[in-house]
Coordinates of C-alpha atoms in Angstrom, one line a residue:
M29 CA -4.6 -10.5 15.2
T30 CA -8.1 -8.7 13.6
I31 CA -7.9 -5.1 13.2
S32 CA -10.1 -5.0 16.5
G33 CA -7.2 -6.9 18.1
R34 CA -5.4 -3.9 17.6
H35 CA -7.2 -1.7 19.0
L36 CA -7.5 -3.3 22.2
R37 CA -3.9 -3.3 22.3
A38 CA -3.8 -0.2 21.4
A39 CA -6.3 0.7 24.6
A40 CA -3.6 -1.1 27.2
C41 CA -0.3 0.8 25.9
A42 CA 0.1 3.7 23.7
T43 CA 3.4 2.1 21.9
V44 CA 4.4 -1.8 21.6
L45 CA 7.4 -3.6 21.7
V46 CA 7.0 -6.9 20.2
L47 CA 10.2 -9.3 20.3
A48 CA 9.6 -11.6 17.1
M49 CA 11.8 -14.1 18.3
A50 CA 14.3 -14.8 20.9
D51 CA 17.2 -16.2 19.6
S52 CA 20.7 -15.8 20.7
A53 CA 21.6 -11.5 21.5
S54 CA 24.4 -11.9 18.8
A55 CA 21.4 -12.4 16.4
F56 CA 21.3 -10.0 13.3
T57 CA 17.9 -6.8 14.8
V58 CA 15.4 -5.4 12.4
C59 CA 13.8 -3.2 13.9
Q60 CA 10.2 -2.3 12.6
V61 CA 8.7 1.2 13.7
T62 CA 4.7 1.7 12.0
D63 CA 3.0 4.4 11.8
T64 CA -0.4 4.6 12.8
G65 CA -1.9 2.1 10.9
G66 CA -1.0 -0.6 13.2
I67 CA 1.7 -3.5 12.1
D68 CA -1.8 -5.9 11.4
D69 CA -3.0 -3.4 9.2
N70 CA -4.2 -6.4 6.8
S71 CA -2.6 -3.6 3.9
F72 CA 0.7 -1.3 4.2
N73 CA 2.9 -1.6 7.1
Q74 CA 1.9 -6.0 7.4
T75 CA 2.8 -6.1 4.7
A76 CA 6.3 -4.7 5.0
W77 CA 6.3 -6.6 8.1
Q78 CA 6.2 -10.0 6.5
G79 CA 9.2 -8.6 4.5
V80 CA 11.2 -9.4 8.5
L81 CA 9.4 -12.1 9.2
D82 CA 10.3 -13.9 5.9
A83 CA 14.2 -12.5 6.9
Q84 CA 13.5 -14.5 10.1
E85 CA 12.6 -17.6 8.6
Q86 CA 15.5 -17.4 5.7
L87 CA 17.7 -15.4 7.0
G88 CA 17.7 -16.2 10.8
V89 CA 17.4 -12.7 11.6
E90 CA 15.7 -11.1 14.9
G91 CA 12.3 -8.9 14.7
R92 CA 11.3 -6.4 16.3
F93 CA 8.6 -3.9 16.4
L94 CA 7.5 -0.4 17.6
E95 CA 3.7 0.5 17.1
S96 CA 3.2 4.5 16.7
Q97 CA -0.6 5.3 17.7
A98 CA -0.1 9.2 17.1
E99 CA 2.2 10.7 14.7
T100 CA 3.9 12.6 17.7
D101 CA 4.8 9.3 18.6
Y102 CA 7.4 8.6 15.1
E103 CA 9.8 10.8 16.5
A104 CA 9.8 8.6 20.0
N105 CA 9.8 5.2 18.3
I106 CA 12.6 5.8 16.7
N107 CA 14.9 7.5 19.4
S108 CA 14.1 4.3 21.6
L109 CA 15.5 2.0 19.5
L110 CA 18.6 3.5 19.0
G111 CA 21.7 2.3 20.7
G112 CA 23.5 -0.3 19.1
Q113 CA 20.9 -3.2 19.8
C114 CA 19.8 -2.7 16.0
G115 CA 21.7 -4.1 12.9
L116 CA 18.3 -1.5 10.5
I117 CA 15.8 0.2 11.5
V118 CA 13.2 0.1 9.2
T119 CA 10.4 2.9 9.1
V120 CA 7.5 2.9 7.7
G121 CA 5.4 5.3 5.6
F122 CA 5.7 8.9 4.3
L123 CA 4.9 10.4 7.7
L124 CA 8.1 9.4 9.1
G125 CA 10.4 10.8 6.5
D126 CA 11.3 13.5 8.5
A127 CA 11.9 11.9 11.8
T128 CA 13.9 8.9 10.0
A129 CA 16.3 11.9 8.3
T130 CA 17.1 13.7 11.6
A131 CA 18.0 10.1 13.7
A132 CA 20.0 8.9 10.7
A133 CA 21.7 12.6 10.9
A134 CA 22.9 12.4 15.2
N135 CA 23.1 8.7 14.3
P136 CA 25.7 8.1 11.1
D137 CA 26.5 4.6 12.1
Q138 CA 23.1 3.0 12.5
K139 CA 21.7 1.4 8.9
F140 CA 18.3 3.0 8.2
S141 CA 15.6 2.5 6.1
I142 CA 12.0 4.0 5.0
V143 CA 9.1 2.8 3.1
D144 CA 7.9 5.0 0.4
F145 CA 9.5 8.1 1.5
A146 CA 13.0 8.9 -1.3
Y147 CA 15.6 12.0 -0.1
D148 CA 17.4 14.1 -2.7
P149 CA 20.1 14.3 -1.8
V150 CA 20.8 11.0 -0.4
V151 CA 21.3 10.1 2.9
P152 CA 24.4 7.7 3.4
N153 CA 22.8 5.4 6.1
I154 CA 19.5 5.6 5.0
M155 CA 18.1 3.1 2.2
A156 CA 14.8 4.5 0.5
Q157 CA 11.9 2.0 -1.0
V158 CA 9.4 3.4 -3.5
Y159 CA 7.0 1.7 -5.8
A160 CA 5.7 2.5 -9.0
T161 CA 2.2 2.4 -7.9
D162 CA 0.7 4.4 -10.5
Q163 CA 2.2 1.1 -13.3
A164 CA -0.5 -1.0 -11.0
A165 CA -2.9 1.1 -10.8
F166 CA -3.4 1.6 -14.2
L167 CA -3.8 -1.9 -15.0
A168 CA -6.6 -1.4 -11.9
G169 CA -8.0 1.6 -13.4
Y170 CA -8.2 0.1 -17.6
V171 CA -10.2 -3.1 -15.4
S172 CA -12.1 -0.9 -13.6
A173 CA -12.9 0.8 -16.8
G174 CA -14.3 -2.3 -18.2
M175 CA -15.7 -3.9 -15.9
T176 CA -18.2 -1.2 -14.6
K177 CA -21.6 -1.0 -15.3
T178 CA -22.7 2.2 -15.0
D179 CA -20.1 4.7 -16.2
I180 CA -19.0 4.9 -12.8
V181 CA -16.2 4.4 -10.7
G182 CA -14.8 6.1 -7.0
T183 CA -11.2 6.4 -5.4
F184 CA -10.7 8.7 -2.2
G185 CA -7.6 8.7 -0.7
G186 CA -6.1 9.0 3.7
I187 CA -4.4 11.7 3.3
N188 CA -3.3 13.9 0.6
I189 CA 0.2 12.9 0.1
P190 CA 2.1 11.5 -3.1
P191 CA 2.2 7.4 -1.8
V192 CA -1.4 8.3 -1.6
T193 CA -2.3 9.7 -4.7
I194 CA -0.1 8.2 -7.2
F195 CA -2.5 5.1 -7.1
M196 CA -5.6 7.5 -7.4
D197 CA -3.0 9.5 -10.1
G198 CA -2.7 5.9 -12.4
F199 CA -5.3 4.5 -11.7
V200 CA -7.9 8.3 -13.1
A201 CA -4.9 7.5 -16.4
G202 CA -5.5 3.4 -16.3
V203 CA -9.7 4.5 -17.2
N204 CA -8.8 7.5 -19.0
Y205 CA -6.4 5.3 -21.7
Y206 CA -9.6 2.6 -21.7
N207 CA -11.8 5.2 -23.0
D208 CA -9.2 7.0 -25.7
Q209 CA -8.8 3.0 -26.7
K210 CA -12.3 2.1 -26.5
G211 CA -14.6 5.4 -27.5
T212 CA -16.6 5.0 -23.8
N213 CA -17.0 7.9 -21.2
V214 CA -16.3 6.0 -18.1
T215 CA -15.9 8.9 -14.9
V216 CA -13.5 8.9 -12.2
L217 CA -15.7 10.3 -9.0
G218 CA -13.1 11.1 -6.2
W219 CA -9.5 12.6 -7.9
N220 CA -8.7 15.4 -9.9
P221 CA -4.5 14.7 -11.4
E222 CA -5.1 17.7 -13.1
T223 CA -6.2 20.0 -9.7
R224 CA -4.8 17.4 -7.1
E225 CA -8.0 17.6 -5.9
G226 CA -10.1 14.9 -4.2
L227 CA -11.6 12.8 -1.0
F228 CA -9.6 12.2 1.2
T229 CA -10.0 11.2 5.5
N230 CA -7.9 12.1 6.8
N231 CA -6.8 9.6 8.5
F232 CA -5.7 5.7 8.3
D233 CA -7.5 4.0 10.8
S234 CA -11.4 4.7 10.4
L235 CA -13.2 1.7 9.3
D236 CA -17.0 4.5 9.2
D237 CA -15.1 7.0 6.6
G238 CA -14.4 4.0 4.4
R239 CA -17.5 2.9 4.5
A240 CA -19.4 6.7 4.8
F241 CA -16.3 7.6 2.1
A242 CA -17.9 4.4 -0.2
Q243 CA -21.6 5.4 0.5
N244 CA -21.1 8.4 -0.4
L245 CA -19.6 7.3 -3.7
Y246 CA -22.2 4.6 -4.7
D247 CA -24.9 7.2 -4.0
E248 CA -23.2 9.5 -7.1
G249 CA -23.0 6.7 -9.3
A250 CA -20.1 4.1 -8.5
D251 CA -20.3 0.8 -8.7
I252 CA -16.3 0.5 -8.2
V253 CA -14.3 1.9 -5.9
L254 CA -10.4 2.1 -4.7
P255 CA -9.9 3.4 -1.2
V256 CA -6.4 4.3 -0.6
A257 CA -5.9 4.6 3.1
G258 CA -4.9 1.0 4.8
P259 CA -7.1 -0.4 7.0
V260 CA -10.2 2.7 6.3
G261 CA -11.1 0.7 3.2
L262 CA -11.8 -2.2 5.0
G263 CA -14.9 -0.1 6.4
S264 CA -15.5 0.3 2.3
A265 CA -15.1 -3.8 2.0
A266 CA -18.2 -3.9 4.3
L267 CA -20.3 -1.8 2.4
A268 CA -19.6 -4.2 -0.5
D269 CA -20.3 -6.8 1.7
E270 CA -23.6 -5.7 2.5
L271 CA -24.5 -3.8 -1.0
G272 CA -23.4 -6.8 -3.0
I273 CA -20.9 -6.8 -5.3
E274 CA -23.6 -6.5 -8.4
Q275 CA -24.1 -3.3 -6.3
L276 CA -20.0 -2.2 -5.3
K277 CA -17.3 -4.2 -6.4
I278 CA -13.4 -2.8 -4.4
I279 CA -10.3 -2.6 -5.5
G280 CA -8.1 -3.2 -2.6
V281 CA -3.9 -1.8 -1.7
D282 CA -0.7 -2.4 -0.8
A283 CA -1.7 -6.2 -0.4
D284 CA -4.1 -8.8 -2.1
L285 CA -7.1 -8.1 0.2
Y286 CA -8.9 -11.3 -1.3
L287 CA -5.9 -13.0 0.9
T288 CA -5.4 -10.3 4.1
D289 CA -9.3 -9.7 4.6
P290 CA -10.8 -12.6 4.5
A291 CA -14.4 -12.1 6.0
K292 CA -15.1 -9.1 3.6
Q293 CA -12.8 -11.2 0.0
H294 CA -15.6 -12.1 -2.4
V295 CA -16.2 -8.1 -3.1
Y296 CA -12.5 -7.3 -3.8
L297 CA -11.9 -7.6 -7.7
T298 CA -8.1 -7.3 -7.5
S299 CA -6.1 -5.6 -5.4
I300 CA -2.7 -3.3 -6.3
V301 CA -0.3 -4.7 -4.3
K302 CA 2.5 -3.8 -3.2
R303 CA 5.8 -5.7 -2.7
M304 CA 7.1 -4.2 0.4
D305 CA 7.8 -7.7 1.9
S306 CA 10.5 -8.1 -1.2
T307 CA 11.9 -5.1 -0.6
V308 CA 12.7 -4.6 3.1
F309 CA 13.8 -8.4 2.4
Q310 CA 16.4 -6.8 -0.4
V311 CA 17.5 -4.1 1.8
I312 CA 18.0 -6.7 5.2
E313 CA 19.9 -9.1 3.7
A314 CA 22.3 -5.9 2.6
A315 CA 22.5 -4.8 5.8
M316 CA 23.5 -8.1 6.6
T317 CA 25.8 -8.7 3.5
G318 CA 28.2 -5.6 4.0
T319 CA 26.7 -4.2 0.9
F320 CA 24.2 -1.3 2.6
E321 CA 24.6 1.9 1.1
G322 CA 22.2 4.8 1.4
G323 CA 20.4 5.0 -2.3
L324 CA 17.2 4.3 -3.6
I325 CA 15.5 0.8 -4.4
V326 CA 12.0 1.3 -7.0
G327 CA 9.4 -1.3 -7.3
T328 CA 7.9 -1.9 -11.2
L329 CA 5.5 -3.9 -12.8
E330 CA 8.6 -5.2 -14.5
N331 CA 10.6 -6.2 -11.0
G332 CA 7.2 -7.1 -9.7
G333 CA 8.0 -4.7 -7.1
V334 CA 4.1 -3.9 -8.2
G335 CA 1.4 -5.5 -8.6
L336 CA -1.9 -6.4 -9.7
A337 CA -3.3 -9.4 -7.6
P338 CA -5.8 -11.8 -9.5
F339 CA -8.9 -11.5 -9.7
H340 CA -10.2 -15.0 -7.6
D341 CA -13.6 -15.0 -6.9
M342 CA -14.8 -12.6 -9.3
E343 CA -11.9 -14.5 -12.3
A344 CA -15.2 -15.6 -14.1
L345 CA -17.3 -12.2 -13.9
V346 CA -14.1 -10.4 -15.8
P347 CA -14.2 -10.8 -19.6
D348 CA -11.8 -13.0 -21.2
E349 CA -10.9 -10.1 -24.2
L350 CA -10.2 -7.9 -21.3
K351 CA -8.1 -10.2 -19.4
S352 CA -6.7 -10.7 -22.9
E353 CA -6.2 -6.6 -22.9
L354 CA -5.4 -6.0 -20.0
E355 CA -1.2 -8.6 -20.4
T356 CA -1.3 -6.2 -23.8
V357 CA -1.5 -3.2 -21.6
R358 CA 0.5 -4.6 -18.6
A359 CA 3.3 -5.0 -21.4
R360 CA 3.2 -2.2 -23.1
V361 CA 4.0 -0.1 -20.0
I362 CA 6.8 -2.4 -19.2
D363 CA 8.0 -2.1 -22.2
G364 CA 7.6 1.9 -22.4
S365 CA 5.0 1.9 -25.2
I366 CA 2.5 3.4 -22.5
E367 CA 3.9 6.0 -20.4
V368 CA 2.4 6.5 -17.4
G369 CA 3.2 9.1 -14.2
N370 CA 4.9 11.1 -17.5

């Protein structure tokens, strides 16, 4: 379903409950609550839902989801899934952290998992899923610094929260590392890791904002832009499509947007991939097999939980020397020779 299709559906009803399988009532049921980006956001929620779909195919579970149309839906959506029908409730997004913790405390026998939020101390019935996306973003920053023709690249976020700014931190660090190694002076617009100030749309759904913010960065000289704002980035891709990739290239986030945004796939240099599908699947398997416990799963470059997507159509544009350097940098991040986020 397309983004426009989701908005048509959202206009019909505030919250949608979808039965993804109609197997026997005794099947293990996984229930997911999205953030406001929606289940088919071509990004964050959709990738997490893919983990449920994979579990349907491989483990025989039943999958359901509820879409949150506004932040005020979070608590109500979670509460509507309580009562024993869901073997596991998966909430997607940092902003659902408080609502998930409240529901977990009130329902200690219900298993929960949350994507992009961690609790300290650990909550016994919540398995958290977080990602070292700064590691993959570091690679994206390095390759962007090597590919820019203007010596200016840019980034902007949806909301100033840790799961967003971790991408921006890593991206800036990767550019800075390239500068240090090469003696260049590539500038990053849109985020200052030291002051924690930058450009934010304050939403995850306005394609118009995605276009406008990318336009502003382009007007200031950026020829590569990293939007860290879910579906908002699709607006940036539309601008790059109009300008042409010689003028503006886009870095995708969460999913490989070359695959999930086929109409604009040619504008993506690469994507910073978070394997929410993999970690969601792991949690489902643990819940089914009795090995579930409160704690933390961390996706890294080393375990494949995060990564950099292929260059796809831009493969021939990226110099072989830069590709070789990128593999070396990746190996050094994994072995700790390059410290990211410390």
